[in-house]
Short mmCIF file of N, CA, C and O in Angstrom, two decimals:
data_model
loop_
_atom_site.label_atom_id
_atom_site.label_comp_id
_atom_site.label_asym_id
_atom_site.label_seq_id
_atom_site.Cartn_x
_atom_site.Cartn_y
_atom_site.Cartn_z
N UNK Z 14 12.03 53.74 -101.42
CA UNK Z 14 12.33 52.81 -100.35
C UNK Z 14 13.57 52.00 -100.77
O UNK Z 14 13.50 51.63 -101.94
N UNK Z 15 14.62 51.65 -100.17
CA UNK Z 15 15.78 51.04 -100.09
C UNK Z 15 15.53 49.68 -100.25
O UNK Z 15 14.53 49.14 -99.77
N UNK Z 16 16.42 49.05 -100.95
CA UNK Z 16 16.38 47.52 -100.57
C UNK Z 16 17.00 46.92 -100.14
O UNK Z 16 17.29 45.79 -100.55
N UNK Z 17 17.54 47.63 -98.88
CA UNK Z 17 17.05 46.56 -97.77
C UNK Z 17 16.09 46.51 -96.66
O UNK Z 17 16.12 45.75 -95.69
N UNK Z 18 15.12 47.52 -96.99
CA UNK Z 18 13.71 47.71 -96.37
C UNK Z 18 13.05 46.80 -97.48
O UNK Z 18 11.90 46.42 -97.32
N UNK Z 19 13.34 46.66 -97.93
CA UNK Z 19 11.95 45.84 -99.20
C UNK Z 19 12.08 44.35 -99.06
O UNK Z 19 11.15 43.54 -99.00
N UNK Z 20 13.90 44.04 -99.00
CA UNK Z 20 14.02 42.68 -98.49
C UNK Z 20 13.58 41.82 -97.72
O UNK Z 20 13.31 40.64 -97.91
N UNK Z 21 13.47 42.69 -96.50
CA UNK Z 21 12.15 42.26 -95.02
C UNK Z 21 10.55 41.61 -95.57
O UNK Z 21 9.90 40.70 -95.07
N UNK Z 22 10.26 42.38 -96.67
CA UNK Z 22 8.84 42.19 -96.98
C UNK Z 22 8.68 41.00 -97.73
O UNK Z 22 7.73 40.22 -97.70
N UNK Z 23 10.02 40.96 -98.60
CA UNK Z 23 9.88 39.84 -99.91
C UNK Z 23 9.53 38.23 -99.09
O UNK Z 23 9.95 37.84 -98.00
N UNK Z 24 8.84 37.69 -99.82
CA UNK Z 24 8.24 36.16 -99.22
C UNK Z 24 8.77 34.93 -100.48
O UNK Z 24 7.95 34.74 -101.38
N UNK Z 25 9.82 34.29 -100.52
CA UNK Z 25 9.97 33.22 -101.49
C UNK Z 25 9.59 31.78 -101.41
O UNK Z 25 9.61 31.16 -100.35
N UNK Z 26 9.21 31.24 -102.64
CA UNK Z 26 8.54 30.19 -102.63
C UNK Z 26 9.94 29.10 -102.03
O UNK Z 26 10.89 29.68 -101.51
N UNK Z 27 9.96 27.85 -102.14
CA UNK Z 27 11.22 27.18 -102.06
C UNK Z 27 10.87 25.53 -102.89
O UNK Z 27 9.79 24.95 -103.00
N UNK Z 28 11.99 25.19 -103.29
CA UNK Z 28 11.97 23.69 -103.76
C UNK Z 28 12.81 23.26 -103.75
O UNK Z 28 13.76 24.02 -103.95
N UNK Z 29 13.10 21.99 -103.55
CA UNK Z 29 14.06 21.16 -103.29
C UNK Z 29 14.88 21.29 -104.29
O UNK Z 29 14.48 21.89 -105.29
N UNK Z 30 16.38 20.69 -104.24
CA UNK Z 30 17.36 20.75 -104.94
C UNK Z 30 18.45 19.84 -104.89
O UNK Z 30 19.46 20.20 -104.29
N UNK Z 31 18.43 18.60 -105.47
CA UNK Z 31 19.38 17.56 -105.32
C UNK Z 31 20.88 17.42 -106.33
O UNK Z 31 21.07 17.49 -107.54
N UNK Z 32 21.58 17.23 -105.40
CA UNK Z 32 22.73 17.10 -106.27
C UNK Z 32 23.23 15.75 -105.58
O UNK Z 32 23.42 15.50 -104.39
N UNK Z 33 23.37 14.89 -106.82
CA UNK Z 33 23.74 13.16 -105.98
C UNK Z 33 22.71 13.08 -105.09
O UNK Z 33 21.60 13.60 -105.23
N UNK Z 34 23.13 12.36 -104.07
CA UNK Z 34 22.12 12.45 -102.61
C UNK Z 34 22.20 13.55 -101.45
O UNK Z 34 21.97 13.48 -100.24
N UNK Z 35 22.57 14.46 -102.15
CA UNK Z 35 22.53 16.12 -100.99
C UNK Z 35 21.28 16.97 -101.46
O UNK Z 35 21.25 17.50 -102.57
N UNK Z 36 20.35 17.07 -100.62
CA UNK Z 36 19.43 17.88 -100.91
C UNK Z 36 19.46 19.72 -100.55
O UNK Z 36 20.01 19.82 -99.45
N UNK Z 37 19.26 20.42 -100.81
CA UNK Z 37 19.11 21.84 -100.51
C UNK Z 37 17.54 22.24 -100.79
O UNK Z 37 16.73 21.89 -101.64
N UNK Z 38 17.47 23.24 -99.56
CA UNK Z 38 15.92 24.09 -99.61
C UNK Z 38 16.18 25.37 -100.61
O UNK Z 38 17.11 26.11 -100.29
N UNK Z 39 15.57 25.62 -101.57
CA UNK Z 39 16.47 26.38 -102.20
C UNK Z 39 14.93 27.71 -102.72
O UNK Z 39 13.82 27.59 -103.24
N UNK Z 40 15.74 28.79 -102.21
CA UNK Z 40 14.65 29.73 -101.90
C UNK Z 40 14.81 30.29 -103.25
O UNK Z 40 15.96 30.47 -103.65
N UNK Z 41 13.70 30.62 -104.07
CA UNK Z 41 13.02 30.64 -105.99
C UNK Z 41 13.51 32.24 -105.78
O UNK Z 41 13.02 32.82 -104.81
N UNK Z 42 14.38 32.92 -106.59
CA UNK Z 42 14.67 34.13 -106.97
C UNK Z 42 13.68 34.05 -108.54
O UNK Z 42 14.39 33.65 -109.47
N UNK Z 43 12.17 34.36 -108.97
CA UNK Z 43 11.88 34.33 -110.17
C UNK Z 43 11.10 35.31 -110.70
O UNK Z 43 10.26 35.13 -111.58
N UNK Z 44 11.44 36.59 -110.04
CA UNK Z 44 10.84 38.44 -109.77
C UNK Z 44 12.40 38.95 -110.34
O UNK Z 44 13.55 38.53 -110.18
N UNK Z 45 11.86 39.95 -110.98
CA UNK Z 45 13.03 41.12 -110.88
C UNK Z 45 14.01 41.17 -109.96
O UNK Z 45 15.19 40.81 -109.89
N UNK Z 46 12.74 42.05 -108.81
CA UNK Z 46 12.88 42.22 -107.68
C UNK Z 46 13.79 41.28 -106.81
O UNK Z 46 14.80 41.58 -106.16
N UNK Z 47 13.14 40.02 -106.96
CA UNK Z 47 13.63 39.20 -106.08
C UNK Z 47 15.09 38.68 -106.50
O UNK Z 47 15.92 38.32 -105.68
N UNK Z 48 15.22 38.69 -107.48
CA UNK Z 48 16.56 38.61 -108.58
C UNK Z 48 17.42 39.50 -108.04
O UNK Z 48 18.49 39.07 -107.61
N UNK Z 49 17.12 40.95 -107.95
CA UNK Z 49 17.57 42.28 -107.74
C UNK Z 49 18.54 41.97 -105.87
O UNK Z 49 19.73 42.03 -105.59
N UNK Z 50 17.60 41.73 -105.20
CA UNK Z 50 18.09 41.01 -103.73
C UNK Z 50 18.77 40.18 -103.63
O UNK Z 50 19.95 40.39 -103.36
N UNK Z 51 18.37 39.18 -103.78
CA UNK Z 51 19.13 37.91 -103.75
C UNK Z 51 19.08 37.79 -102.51
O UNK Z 51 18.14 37.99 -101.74
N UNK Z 52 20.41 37.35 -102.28
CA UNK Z 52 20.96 37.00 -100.83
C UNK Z 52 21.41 38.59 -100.42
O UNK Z 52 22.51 38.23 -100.00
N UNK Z 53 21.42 39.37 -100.30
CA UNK Z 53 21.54 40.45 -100.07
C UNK Z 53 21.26 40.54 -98.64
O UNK Z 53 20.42 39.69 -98.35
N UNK Z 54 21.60 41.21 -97.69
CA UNK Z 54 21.39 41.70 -96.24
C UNK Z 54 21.04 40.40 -95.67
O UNK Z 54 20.27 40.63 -94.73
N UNK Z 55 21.27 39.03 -95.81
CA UNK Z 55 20.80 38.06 -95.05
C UNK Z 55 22.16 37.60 -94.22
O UNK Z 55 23.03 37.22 -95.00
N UNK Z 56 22.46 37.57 -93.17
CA UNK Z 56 23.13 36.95 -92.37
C UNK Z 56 23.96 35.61 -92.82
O UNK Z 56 25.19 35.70 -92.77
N UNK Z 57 23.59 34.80 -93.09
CA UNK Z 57 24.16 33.36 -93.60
C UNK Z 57 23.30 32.75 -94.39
O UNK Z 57 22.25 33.24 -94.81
N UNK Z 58 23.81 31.43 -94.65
CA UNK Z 58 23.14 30.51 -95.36
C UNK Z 58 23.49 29.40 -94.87
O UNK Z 58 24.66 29.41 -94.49
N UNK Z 59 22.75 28.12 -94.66
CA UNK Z 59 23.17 27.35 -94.26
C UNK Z 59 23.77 26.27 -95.42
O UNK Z 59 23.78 26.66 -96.59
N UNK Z 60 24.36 24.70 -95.04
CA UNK Z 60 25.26 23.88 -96.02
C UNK Z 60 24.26 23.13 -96.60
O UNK Z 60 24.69 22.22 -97.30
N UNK Z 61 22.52 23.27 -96.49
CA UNK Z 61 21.72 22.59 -97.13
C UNK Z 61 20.61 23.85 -97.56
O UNK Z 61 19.41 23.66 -97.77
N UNK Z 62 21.10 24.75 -97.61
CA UNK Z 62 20.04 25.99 -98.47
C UNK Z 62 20.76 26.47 -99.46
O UNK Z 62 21.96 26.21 -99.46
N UNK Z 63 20.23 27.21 -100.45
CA UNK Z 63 20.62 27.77 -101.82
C UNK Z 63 19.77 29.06 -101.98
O UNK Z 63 18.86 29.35 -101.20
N UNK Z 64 20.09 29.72 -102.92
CA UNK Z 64 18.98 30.40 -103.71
C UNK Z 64 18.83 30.01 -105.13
O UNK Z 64 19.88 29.54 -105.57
N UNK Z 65 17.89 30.05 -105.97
CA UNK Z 65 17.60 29.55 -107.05
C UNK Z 65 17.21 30.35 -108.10
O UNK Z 65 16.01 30.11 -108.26
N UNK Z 66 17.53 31.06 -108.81
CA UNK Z 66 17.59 32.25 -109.69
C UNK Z 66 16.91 31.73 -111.23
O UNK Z 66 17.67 31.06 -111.93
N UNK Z 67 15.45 32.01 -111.78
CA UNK Z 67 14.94 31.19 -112.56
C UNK Z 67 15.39 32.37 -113.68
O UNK Z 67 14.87 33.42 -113.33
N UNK Z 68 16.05 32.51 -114.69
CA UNK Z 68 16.10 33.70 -115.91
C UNK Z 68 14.69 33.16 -116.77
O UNK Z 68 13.77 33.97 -116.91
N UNK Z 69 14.59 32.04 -117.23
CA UNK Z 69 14.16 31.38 -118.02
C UNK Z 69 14.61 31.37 -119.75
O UNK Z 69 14.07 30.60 -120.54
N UNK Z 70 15.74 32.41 -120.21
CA UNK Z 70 16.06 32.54 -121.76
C UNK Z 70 17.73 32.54 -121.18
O UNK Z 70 18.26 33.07 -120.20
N UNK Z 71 18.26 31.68 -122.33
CA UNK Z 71 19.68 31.63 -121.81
C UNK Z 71 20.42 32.61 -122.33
O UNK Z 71 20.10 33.07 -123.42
N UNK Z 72 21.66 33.16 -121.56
CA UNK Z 72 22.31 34.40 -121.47
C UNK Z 72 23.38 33.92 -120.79
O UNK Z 72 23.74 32.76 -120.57
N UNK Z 73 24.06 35.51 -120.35
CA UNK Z 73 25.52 35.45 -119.59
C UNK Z 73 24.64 36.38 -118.65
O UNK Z 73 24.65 37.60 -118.79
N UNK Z 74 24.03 35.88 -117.87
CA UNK Z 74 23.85 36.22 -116.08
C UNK Z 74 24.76 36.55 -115.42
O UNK Z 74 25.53 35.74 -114.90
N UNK Z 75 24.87 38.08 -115.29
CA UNK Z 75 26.17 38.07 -114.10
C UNK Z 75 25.65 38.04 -112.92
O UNK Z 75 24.42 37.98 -112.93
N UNK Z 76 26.23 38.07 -111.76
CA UNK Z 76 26.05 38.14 -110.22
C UNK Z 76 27.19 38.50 -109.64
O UNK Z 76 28.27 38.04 -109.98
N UNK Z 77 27.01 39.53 -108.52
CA UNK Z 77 27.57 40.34 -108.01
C UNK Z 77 27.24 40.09 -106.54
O UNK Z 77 26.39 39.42 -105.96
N UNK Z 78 28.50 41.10 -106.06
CA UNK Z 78 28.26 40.67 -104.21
C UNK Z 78 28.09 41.72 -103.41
O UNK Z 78 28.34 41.64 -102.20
N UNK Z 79 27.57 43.02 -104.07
CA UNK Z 79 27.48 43.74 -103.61
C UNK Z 79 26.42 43.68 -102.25
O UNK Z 79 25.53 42.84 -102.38
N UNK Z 80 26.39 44.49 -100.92
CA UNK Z 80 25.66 44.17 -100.02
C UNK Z 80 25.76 42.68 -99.24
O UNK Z 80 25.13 42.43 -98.21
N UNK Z 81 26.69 41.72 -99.93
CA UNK Z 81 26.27 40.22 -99.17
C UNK Z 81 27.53 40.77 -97.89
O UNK Z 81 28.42 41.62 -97.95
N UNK Z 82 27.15 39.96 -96.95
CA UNK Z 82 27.77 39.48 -95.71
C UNK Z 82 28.34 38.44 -95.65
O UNK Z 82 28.73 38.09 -94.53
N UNK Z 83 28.61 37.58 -96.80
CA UNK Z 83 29.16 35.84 -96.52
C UNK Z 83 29.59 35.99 -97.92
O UNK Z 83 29.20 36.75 -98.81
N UNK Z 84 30.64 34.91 -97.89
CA UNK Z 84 30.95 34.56 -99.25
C UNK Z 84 30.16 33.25 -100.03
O UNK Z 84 29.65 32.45 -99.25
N UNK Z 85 30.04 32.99 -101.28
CA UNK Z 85 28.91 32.18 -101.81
C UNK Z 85 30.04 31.40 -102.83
O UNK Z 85 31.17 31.78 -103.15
N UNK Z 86 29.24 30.04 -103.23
CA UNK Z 86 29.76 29.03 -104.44
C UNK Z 86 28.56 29.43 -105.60
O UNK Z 86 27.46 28.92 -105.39
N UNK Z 87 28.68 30.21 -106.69
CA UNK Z 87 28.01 30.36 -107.87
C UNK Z 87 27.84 29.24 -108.82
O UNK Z 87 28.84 28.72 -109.32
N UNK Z 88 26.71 28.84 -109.09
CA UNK Z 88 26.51 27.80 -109.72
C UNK Z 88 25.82 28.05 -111.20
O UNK Z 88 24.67 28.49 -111.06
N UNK Z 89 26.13 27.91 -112.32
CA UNK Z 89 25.15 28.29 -114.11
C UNK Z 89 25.27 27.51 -114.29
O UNK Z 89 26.27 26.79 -114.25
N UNK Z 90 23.26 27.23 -114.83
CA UNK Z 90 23.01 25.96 -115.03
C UNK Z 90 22.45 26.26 -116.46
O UNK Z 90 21.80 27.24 -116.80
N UNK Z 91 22.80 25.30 -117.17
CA UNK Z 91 21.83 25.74 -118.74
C UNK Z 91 19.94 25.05 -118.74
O UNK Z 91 19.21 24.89 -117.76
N UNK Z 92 19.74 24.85 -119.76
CA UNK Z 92 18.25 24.43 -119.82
C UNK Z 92 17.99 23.18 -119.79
O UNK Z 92 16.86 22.97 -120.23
N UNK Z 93 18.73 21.90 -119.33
CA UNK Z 93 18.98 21.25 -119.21
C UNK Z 93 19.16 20.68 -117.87
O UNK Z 93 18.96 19.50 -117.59
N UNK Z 94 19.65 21.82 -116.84
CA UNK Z 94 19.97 21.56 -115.72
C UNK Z 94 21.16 20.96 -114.81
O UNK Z 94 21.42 20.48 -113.70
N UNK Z 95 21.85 21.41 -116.36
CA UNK Z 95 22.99 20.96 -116.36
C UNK Z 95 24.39 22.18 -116.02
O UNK Z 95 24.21 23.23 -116.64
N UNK Z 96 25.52 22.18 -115.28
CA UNK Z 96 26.09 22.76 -114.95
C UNK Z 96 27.12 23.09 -116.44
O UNK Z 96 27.69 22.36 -117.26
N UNK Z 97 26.96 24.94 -116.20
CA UNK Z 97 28.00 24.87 -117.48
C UNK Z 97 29.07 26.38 -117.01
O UNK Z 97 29.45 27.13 -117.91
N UNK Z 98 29.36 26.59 -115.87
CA UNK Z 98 30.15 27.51 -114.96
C UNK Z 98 30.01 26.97 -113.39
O UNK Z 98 29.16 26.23 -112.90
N UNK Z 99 31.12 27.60 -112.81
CA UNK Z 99 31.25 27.79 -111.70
C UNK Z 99 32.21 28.55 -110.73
O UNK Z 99 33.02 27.76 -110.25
N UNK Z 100 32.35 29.55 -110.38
CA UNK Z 100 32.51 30.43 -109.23
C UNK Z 100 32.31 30.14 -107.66
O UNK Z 100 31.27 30.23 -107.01
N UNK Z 101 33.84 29.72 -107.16
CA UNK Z 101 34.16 29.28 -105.61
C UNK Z 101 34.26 30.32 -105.25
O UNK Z 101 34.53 31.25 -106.02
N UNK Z 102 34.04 30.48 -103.82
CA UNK Z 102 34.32 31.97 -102.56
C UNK Z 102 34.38 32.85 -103.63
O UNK Z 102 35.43 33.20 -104.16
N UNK Z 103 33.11 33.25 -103.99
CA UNK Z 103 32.68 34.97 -104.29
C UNK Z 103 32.50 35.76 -102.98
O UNK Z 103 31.56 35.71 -102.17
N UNK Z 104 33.65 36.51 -102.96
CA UNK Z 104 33.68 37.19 -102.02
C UNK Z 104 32.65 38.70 -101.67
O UNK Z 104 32.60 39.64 -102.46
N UNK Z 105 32.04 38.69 -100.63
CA UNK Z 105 31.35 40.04 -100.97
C UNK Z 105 31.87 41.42 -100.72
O UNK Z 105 32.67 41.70 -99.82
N UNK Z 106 31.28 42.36 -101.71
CA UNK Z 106 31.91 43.69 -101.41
C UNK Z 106 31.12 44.79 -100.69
O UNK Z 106 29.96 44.75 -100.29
N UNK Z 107 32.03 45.80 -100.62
CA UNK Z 107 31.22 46.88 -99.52
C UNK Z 107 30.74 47.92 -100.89
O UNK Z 107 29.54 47.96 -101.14
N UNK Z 108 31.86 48.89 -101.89
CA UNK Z 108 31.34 49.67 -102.04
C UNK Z 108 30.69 49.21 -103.85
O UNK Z 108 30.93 48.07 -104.26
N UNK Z 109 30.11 49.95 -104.51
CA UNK Z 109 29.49 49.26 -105.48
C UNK Z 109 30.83 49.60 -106.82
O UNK Z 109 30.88 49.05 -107.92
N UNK Z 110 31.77 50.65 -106.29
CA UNK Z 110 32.95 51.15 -106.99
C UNK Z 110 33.72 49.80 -106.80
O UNK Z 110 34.07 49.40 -105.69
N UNK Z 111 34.10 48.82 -108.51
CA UNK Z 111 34.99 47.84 -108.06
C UNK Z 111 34.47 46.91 -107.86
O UNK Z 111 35.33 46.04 -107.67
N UNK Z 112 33.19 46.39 -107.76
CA UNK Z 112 32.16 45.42 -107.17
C UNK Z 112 32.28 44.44 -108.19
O UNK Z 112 31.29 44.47 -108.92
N UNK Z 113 33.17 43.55 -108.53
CA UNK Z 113 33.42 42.50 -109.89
C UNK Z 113 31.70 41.83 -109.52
O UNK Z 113 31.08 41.41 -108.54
N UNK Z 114 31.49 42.05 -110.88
CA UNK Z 114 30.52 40.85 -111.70
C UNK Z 114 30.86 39.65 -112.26
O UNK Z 114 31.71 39.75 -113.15
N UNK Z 115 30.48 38.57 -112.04
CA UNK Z 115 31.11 37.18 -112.18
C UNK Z 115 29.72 36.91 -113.12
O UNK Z 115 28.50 36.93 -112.93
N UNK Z 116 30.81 36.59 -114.45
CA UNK Z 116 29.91 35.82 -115.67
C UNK Z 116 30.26 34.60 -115.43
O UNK Z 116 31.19 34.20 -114.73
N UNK Z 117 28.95 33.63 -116.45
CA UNK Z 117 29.65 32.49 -117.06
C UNK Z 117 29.98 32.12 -118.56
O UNK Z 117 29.30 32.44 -119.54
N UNK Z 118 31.36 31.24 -118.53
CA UNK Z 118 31.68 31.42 -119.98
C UNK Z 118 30.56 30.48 -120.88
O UNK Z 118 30.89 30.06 -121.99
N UNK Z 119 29.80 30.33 -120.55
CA UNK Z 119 28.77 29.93 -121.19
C UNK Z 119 27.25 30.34 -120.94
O UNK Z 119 26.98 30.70 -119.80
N UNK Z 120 26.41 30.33 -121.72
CA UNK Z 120 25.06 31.30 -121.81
C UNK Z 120 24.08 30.18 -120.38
O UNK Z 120 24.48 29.01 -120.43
N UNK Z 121 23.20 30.36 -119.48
CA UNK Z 121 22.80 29.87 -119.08
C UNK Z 121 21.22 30.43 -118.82
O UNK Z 121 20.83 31.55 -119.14
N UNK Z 122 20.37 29.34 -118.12
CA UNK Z 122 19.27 30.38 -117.62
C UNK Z 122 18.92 29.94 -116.13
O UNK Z 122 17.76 30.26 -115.87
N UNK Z 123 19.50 29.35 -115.15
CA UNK Z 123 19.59 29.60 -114.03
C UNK Z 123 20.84 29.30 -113.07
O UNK Z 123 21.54 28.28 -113.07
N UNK Z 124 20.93 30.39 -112.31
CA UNK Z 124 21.98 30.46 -111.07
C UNK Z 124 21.83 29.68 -109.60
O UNK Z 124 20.77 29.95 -109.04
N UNK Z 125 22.44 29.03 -109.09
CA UNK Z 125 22.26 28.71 -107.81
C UNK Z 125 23.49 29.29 -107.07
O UNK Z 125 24.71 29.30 -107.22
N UNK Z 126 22.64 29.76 -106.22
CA UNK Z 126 24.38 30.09 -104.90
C UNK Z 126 23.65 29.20 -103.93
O UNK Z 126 22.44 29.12 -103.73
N UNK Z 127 24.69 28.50 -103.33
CA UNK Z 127 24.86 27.94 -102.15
C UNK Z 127 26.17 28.67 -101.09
O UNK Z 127 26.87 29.66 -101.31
N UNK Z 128 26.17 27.82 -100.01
CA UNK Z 128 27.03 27.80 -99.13
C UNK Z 128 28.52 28.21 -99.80
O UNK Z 128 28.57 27.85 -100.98
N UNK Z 129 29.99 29.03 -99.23
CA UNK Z 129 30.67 28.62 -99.91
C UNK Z 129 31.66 27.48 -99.14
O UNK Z 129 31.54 27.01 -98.01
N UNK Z 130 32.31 27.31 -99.79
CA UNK Z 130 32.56 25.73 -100.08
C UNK Z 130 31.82 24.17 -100.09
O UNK Z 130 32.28 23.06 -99.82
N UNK Z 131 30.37 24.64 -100.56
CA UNK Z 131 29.98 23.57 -100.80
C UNK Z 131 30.10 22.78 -102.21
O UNK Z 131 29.81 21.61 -102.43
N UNK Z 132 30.64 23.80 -103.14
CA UNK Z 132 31.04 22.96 -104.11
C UNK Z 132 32.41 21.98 -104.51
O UNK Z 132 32.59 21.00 -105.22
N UNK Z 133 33.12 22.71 -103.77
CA UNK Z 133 34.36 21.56 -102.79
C UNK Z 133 34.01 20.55 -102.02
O UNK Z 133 34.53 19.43 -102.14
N UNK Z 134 33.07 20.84 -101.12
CA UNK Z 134 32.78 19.61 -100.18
C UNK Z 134 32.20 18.81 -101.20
O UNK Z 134 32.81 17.73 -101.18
N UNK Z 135 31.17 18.81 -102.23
CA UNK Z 135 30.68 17.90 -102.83
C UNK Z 135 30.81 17.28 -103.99
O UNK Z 135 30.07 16.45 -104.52
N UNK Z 136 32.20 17.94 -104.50
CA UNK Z 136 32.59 17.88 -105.22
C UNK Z 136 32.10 18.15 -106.66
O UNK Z 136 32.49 17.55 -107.66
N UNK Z 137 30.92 19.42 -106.60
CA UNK Z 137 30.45 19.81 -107.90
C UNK Z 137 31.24 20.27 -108.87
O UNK Z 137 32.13 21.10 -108.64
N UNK Z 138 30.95 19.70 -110.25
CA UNK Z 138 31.89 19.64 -111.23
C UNK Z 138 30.83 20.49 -112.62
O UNK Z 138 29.60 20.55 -112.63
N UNK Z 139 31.42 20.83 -113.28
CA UNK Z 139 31.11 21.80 -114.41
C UNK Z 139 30.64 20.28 -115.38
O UNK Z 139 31.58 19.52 -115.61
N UNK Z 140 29.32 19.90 -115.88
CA UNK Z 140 28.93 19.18 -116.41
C UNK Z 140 27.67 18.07 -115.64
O UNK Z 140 26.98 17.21 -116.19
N UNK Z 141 27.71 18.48 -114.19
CA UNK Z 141 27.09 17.48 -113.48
C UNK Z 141 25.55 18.15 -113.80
O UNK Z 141 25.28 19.11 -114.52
N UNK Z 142 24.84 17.47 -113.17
CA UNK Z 142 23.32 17.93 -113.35
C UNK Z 142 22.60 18.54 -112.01
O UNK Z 142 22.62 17.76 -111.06
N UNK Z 143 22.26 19.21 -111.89
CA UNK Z 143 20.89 18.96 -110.59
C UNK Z 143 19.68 18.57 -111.17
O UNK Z 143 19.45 18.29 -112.35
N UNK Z 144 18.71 18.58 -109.94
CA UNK Z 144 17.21 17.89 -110.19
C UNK Z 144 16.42 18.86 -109.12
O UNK Z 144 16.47 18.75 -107.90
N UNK Z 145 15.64 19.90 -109.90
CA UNK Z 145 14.29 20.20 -109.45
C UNK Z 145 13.52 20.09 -110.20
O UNK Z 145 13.64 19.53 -111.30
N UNK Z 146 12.44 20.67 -109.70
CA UNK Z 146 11.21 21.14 -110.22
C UNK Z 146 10.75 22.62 -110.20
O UNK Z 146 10.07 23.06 -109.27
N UNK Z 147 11.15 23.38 -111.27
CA UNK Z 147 10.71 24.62 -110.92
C UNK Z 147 10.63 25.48 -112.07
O UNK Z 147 10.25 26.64 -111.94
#
């Protein structure tokens, strides 16, 4: 089965996500699987949703755009919750030939994509923090 038949089925938890006083609904990537999808075949995102990518052991996480429809702001956060990369308008691609993988130069263990240009609009900076619970 394809995934983007499997995508339809997948059900994610969500938790809030504050940066300063901007909150995001931020849908838990913390499966393979669900890792594997992502934002994949979804139409948009809105300027107060995310996805939230839990690794839990810190690394160089890449992310890729293969399959997306929108372009995204990549966010690596270390264990701390603290921002230690960032990637504006990741553009998405069609074929998987060429499909750049976007590291960060530092080891992290979770990703957020949001909206893109929301890290312009809010001026997220490489060192700032977020605040969940997850």
């Amino acid at each position: 089965m394809c995934l983007s038949v499997i995508s339809k089925f997948i059900r994610y938890s969500s938790v809030e996500v504050v940066y300063k006083k901007h909150k995001f609904k931020a849908f838990v990537a913390d499966s393979l699987l669900k890792q594997a999808i992502g934002l994949m075949y979804r139409k948009s995102i809105g300027s107060n949703e995310g996805m939230l990518f839990l690794f839990g052991r810190p690394s160089y996480y890449g992310i890729w755009m293969h399959n997306m429809r929108f372009s995204i702001d990549i966010i690596w956060l270390d264990e701390g919750k603290r921002i230690v990369d960032i990637v504006e308008n990741a553009a998405p691609c069609r074929s998987i030939i060429g499909c750049k993988v976007y590291k960060p130069k530092k080891p992290s263990t979770t990703v957020f994509e949001v909206a893109s240009g929301i890290v312009r609009k809010l001026d997220i900076k490489i060192g700032d923090k977020l605040q969940f619970n997850a």
